[in-house]
Short mmCIF file of C-alpha atoms in Angstrom, two decimals:
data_model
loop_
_atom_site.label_atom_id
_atom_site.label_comp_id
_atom_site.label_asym_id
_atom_site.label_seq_id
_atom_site.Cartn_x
_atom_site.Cartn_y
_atom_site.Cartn_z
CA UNK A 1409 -32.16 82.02 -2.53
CA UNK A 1410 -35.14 79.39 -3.35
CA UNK A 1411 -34.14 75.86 -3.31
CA UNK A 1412 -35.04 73.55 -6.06
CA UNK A 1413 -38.96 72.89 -5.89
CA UNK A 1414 -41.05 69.86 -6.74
CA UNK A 1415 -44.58 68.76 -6.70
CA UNK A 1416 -46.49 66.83 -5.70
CA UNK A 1417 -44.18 65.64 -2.44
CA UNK A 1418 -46.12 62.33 -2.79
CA UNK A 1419 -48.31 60.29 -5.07
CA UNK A 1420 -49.98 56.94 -4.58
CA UNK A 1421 -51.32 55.13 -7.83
CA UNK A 1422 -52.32 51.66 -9.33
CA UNK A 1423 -50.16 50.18 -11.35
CA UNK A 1424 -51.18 50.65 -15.15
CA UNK A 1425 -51.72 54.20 -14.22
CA UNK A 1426 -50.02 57.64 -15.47
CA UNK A 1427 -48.00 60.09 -13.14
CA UNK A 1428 -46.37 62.83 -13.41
CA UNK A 1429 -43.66 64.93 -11.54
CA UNK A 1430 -43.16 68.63 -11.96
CA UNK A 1431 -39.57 71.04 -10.78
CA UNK A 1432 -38.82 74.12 -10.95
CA UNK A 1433 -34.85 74.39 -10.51
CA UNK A 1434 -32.75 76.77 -8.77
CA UNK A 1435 -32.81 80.18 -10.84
CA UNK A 1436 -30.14 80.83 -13.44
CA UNK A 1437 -29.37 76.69 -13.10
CA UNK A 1438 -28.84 75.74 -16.81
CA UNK A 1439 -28.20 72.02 -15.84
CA UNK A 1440 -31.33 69.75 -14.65
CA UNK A 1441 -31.29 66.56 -13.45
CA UNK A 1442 -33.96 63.40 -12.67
CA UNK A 1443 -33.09 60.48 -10.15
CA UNK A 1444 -35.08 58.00 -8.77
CA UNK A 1445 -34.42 57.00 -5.23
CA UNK A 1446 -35.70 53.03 -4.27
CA UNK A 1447 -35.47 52.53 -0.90
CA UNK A 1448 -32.56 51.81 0.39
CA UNK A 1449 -30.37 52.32 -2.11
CA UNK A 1450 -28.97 55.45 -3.33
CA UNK A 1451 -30.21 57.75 -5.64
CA UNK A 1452 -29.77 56.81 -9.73
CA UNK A 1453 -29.71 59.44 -12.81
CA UNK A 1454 -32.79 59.01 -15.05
CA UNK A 1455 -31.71 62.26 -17.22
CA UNK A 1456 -29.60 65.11 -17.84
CA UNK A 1457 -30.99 68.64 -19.45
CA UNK A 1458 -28.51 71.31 -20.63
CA UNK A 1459 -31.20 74.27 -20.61
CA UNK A 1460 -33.98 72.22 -22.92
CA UNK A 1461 -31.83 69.66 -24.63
CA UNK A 1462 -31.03 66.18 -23.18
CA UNK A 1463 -27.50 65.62 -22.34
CA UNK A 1464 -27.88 61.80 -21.04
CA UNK A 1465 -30.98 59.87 -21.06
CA UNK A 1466 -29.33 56.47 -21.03
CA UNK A 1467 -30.78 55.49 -18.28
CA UNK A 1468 -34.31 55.95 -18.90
CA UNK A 1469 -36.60 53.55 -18.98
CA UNK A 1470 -37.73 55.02 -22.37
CA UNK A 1471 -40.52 52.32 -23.10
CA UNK A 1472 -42.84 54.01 -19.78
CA UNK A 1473 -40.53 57.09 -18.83
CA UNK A 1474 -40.19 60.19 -20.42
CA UNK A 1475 -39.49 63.95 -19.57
CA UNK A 1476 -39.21 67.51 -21.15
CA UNK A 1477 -37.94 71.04 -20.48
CA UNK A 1478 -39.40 72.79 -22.90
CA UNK A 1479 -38.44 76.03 -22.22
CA UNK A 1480 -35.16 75.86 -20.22
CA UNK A 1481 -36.40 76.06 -17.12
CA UNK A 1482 -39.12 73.95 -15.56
CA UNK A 1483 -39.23 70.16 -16.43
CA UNK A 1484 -41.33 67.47 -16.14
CA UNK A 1485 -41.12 63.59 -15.70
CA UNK A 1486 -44.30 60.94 -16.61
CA UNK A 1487 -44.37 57.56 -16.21
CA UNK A 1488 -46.98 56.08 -18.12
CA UNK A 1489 -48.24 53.19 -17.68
CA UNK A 1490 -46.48 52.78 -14.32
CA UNK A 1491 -45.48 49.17 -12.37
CA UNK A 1492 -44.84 47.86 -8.94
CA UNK A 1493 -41.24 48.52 -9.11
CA UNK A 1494 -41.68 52.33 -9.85
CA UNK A 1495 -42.06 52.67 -6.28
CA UNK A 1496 -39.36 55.01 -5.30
CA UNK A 1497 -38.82 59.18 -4.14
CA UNK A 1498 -37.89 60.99 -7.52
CA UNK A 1499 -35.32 63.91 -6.81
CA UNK A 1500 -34.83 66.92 -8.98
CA UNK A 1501 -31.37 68.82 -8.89
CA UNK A 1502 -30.00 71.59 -10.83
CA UNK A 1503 -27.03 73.01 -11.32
CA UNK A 1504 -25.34 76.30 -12.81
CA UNK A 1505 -23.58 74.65 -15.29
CA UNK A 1506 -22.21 71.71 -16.54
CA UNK A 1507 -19.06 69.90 -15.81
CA UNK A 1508 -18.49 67.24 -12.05
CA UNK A 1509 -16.94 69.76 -10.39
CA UNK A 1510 -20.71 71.69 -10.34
CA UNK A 1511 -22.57 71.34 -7.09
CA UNK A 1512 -25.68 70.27 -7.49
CA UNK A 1513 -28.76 71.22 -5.40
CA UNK A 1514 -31.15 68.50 -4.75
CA UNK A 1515 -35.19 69.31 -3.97
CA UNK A 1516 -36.86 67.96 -1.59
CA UNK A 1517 -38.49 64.69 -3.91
CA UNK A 1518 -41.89 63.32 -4.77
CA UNK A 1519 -42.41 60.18 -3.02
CA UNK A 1520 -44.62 57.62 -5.38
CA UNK A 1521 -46.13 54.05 -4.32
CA UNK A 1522 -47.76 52.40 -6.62
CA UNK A 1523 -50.20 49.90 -5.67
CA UNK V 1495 -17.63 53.88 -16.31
CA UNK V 1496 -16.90 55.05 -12.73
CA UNK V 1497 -18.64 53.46 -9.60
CA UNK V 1498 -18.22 53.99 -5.55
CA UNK V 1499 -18.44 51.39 -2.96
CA UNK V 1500 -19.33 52.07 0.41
CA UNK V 1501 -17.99 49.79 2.55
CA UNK V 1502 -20.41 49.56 5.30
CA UNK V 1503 -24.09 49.78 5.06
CA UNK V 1504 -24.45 50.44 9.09
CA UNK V 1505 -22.10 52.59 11.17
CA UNK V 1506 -22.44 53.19 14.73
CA UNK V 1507 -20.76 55.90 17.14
CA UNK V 1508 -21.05 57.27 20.80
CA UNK V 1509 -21.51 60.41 20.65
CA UNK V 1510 -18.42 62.29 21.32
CA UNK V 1511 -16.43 59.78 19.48
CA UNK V 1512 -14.49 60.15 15.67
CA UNK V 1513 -16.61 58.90 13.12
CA UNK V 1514 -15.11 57.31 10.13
CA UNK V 1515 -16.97 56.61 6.83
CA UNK V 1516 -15.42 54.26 4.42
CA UNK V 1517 -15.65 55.04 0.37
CA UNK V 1518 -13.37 53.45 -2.37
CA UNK V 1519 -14.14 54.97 -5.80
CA UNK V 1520 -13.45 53.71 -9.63
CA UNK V 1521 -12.98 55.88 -12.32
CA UNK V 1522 -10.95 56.30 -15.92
CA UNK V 1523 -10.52 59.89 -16.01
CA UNK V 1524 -10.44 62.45 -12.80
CA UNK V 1525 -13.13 62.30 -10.74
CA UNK V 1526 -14.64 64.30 -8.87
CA UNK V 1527 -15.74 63.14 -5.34
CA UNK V 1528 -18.73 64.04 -3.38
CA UNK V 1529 -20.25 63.36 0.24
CA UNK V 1530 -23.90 64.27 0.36
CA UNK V 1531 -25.71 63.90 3.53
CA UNK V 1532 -29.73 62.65 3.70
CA UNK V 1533 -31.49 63.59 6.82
CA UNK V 1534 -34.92 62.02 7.12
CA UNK V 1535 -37.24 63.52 5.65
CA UNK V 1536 -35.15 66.37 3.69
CA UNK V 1537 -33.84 66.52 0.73
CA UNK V 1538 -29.43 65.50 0.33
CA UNK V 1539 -27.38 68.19 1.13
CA UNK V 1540 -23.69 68.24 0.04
CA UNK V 1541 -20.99 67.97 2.55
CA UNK V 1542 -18.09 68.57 0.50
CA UNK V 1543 -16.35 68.05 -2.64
CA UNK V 1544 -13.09 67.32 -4.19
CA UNK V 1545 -11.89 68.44 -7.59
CA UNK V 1546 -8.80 67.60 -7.88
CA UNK V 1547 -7.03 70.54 -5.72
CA UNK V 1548 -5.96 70.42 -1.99
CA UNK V 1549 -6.30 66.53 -1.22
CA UNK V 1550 -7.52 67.08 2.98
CA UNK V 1551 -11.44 68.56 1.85
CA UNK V 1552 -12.98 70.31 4.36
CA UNK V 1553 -16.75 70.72 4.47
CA UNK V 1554 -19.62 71.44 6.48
CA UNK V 1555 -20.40 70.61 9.69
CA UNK V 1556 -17.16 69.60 11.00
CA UNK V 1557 -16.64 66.68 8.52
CA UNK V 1558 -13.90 66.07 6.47
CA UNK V 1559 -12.47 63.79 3.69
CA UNK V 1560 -9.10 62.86 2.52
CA UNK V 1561 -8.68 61.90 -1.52
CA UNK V 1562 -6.34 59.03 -1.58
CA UNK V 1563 -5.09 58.21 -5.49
CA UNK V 1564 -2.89 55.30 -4.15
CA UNK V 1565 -5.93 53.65 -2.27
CA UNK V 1566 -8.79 54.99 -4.46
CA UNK V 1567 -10.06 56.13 -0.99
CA UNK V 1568 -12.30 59.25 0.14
CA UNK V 1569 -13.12 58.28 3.92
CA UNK V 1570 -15.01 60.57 5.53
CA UNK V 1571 -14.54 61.44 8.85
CA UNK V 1572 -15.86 63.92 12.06
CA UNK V 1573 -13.67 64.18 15.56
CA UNK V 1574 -16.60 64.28 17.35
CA UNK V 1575 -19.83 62.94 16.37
CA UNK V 1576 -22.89 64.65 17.69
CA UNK V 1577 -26.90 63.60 17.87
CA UNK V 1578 -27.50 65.81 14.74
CA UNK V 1579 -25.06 63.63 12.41
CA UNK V 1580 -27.44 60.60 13.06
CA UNK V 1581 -28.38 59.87 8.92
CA UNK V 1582 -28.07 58.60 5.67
CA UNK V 1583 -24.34 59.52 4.02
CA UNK V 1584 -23.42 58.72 0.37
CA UNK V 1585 -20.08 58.80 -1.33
CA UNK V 1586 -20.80 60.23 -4.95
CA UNK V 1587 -18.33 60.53 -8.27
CA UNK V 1588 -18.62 62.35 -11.35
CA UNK V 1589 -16.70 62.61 -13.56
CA UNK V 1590 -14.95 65.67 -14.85
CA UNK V 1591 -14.83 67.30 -18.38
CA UNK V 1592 -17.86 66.29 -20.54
CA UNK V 1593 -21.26 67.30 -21.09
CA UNK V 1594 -22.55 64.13 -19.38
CA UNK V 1595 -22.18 64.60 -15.52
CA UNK V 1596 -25.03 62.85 -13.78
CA UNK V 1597 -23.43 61.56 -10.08
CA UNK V 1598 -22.91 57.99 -9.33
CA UNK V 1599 -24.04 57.19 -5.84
CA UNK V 1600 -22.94 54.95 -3.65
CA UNK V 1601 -25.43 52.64 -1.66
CA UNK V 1602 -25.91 54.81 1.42
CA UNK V 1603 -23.97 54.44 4.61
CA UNK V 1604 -26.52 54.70 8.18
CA UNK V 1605 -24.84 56.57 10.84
CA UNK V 1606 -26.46 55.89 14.30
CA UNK V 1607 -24.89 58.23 16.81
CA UNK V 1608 -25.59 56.60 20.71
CA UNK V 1609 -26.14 58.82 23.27
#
């Protein structure tokens, strides 16, 4: 079974500058999630998509961050215009449904520096 | 709002020795528990989980983790640690019931396994 994949698996920018992230979940994985990882610490939900409807964006920095899944399946996350502290590895995970007893599978991250 | 605390940021082992992870957990409703592992470089893998049915978890690995309501513990633990535990390990919560299920993380604790 294919894992969850994400591109690019790094990024370097200047601040002021627009990213974006791209996954492709797990197949048949209704549930999709964004975190972002700053070093050392562990990883923190951005937002939750139940096929292409947000579930929890609470934590979004809305102002610079935003994301879509349009059509269920792939999603992706922008940050635009990005800053210093954006510097972190943003994980996708998905997950067959919804409810914290699902396990989720994590990918593999896109690690961004921004200069 | 649940949370985890992970009570050591460091751990170190011989190898050959038990291994003991601390994790104390706060939530309002049920949780569900987690222990994902982070190797470097790859993306978190989950140990094992807890959802509210046998209390001793086993998982992956040779690791295991025992829910404690009184103590609102979830140590994790190994017999015998071994070169290829050396990594990043983070106690995780969600909570149950809900469309919102994003996982809290803990901070991350390092285990260094000596030879």
């Amino acid at each position: 079974e294919a894992g969850v994949a994400q591109s690019p698996r790094y990024k370097i920018i200047e601040k002021r500058q627009s990213v974006a992230f791209w996954c492709n979940p797990i197949s048949g994985h209704a549930t999709l999630y964004w975190y972002q990882q700053i070093l050392g610490q562990g990883p923190k939900l951005l937002i939750q998509f139940q096929n292409n409807g947000v579930v929890d964006d609470s934590q979004l920095p809305k102002d610079r961050f935003s994301a879509e899944r349009l059509k269920g399946v792939d999603s992706t996350l922008k940050i635009q215009p990005a800053k210093l502290e954006d510097s972190a590895v943003y994980l996708c995970a998905s997950s067959f449904g919804s409810g914290g007893h699902n396990e989720q599978f994590f990918g593999p991250g896109t690690r961004l520096t921004v200069l | 709002a649940q949370s985890v605390t992970q009570l050591d940021s460091h751990v170190s082992v011989s190898e050959g020795t038990p291994v003991l992870l601390r994790c104390n957990y706060s939530s309002s409703y049920s949780p569900s528990l987690f222990w994902y592992v982070q190797h470097p470089n790859k993306g978190l893998q989950l140990l094992l989980k807890y959802t509210s049915a046998a209390t001793l978890v086993k998982g992956i690995n040779g690791f295991e983790a025992e829910f404690k309501k009184s103590e609102t513990s979830f140590h994790l633990t190994k017999p015998s640690a071994h070169m290829s535990d050396a990594a990043e390990y983070f106690c995780v919560v969600s909570v149950q019931g809900g469309g919102a299920d994003g996982l809290t993380f803990g901070k991350g604790t390092h285990l260094i396994i000596q030879p």
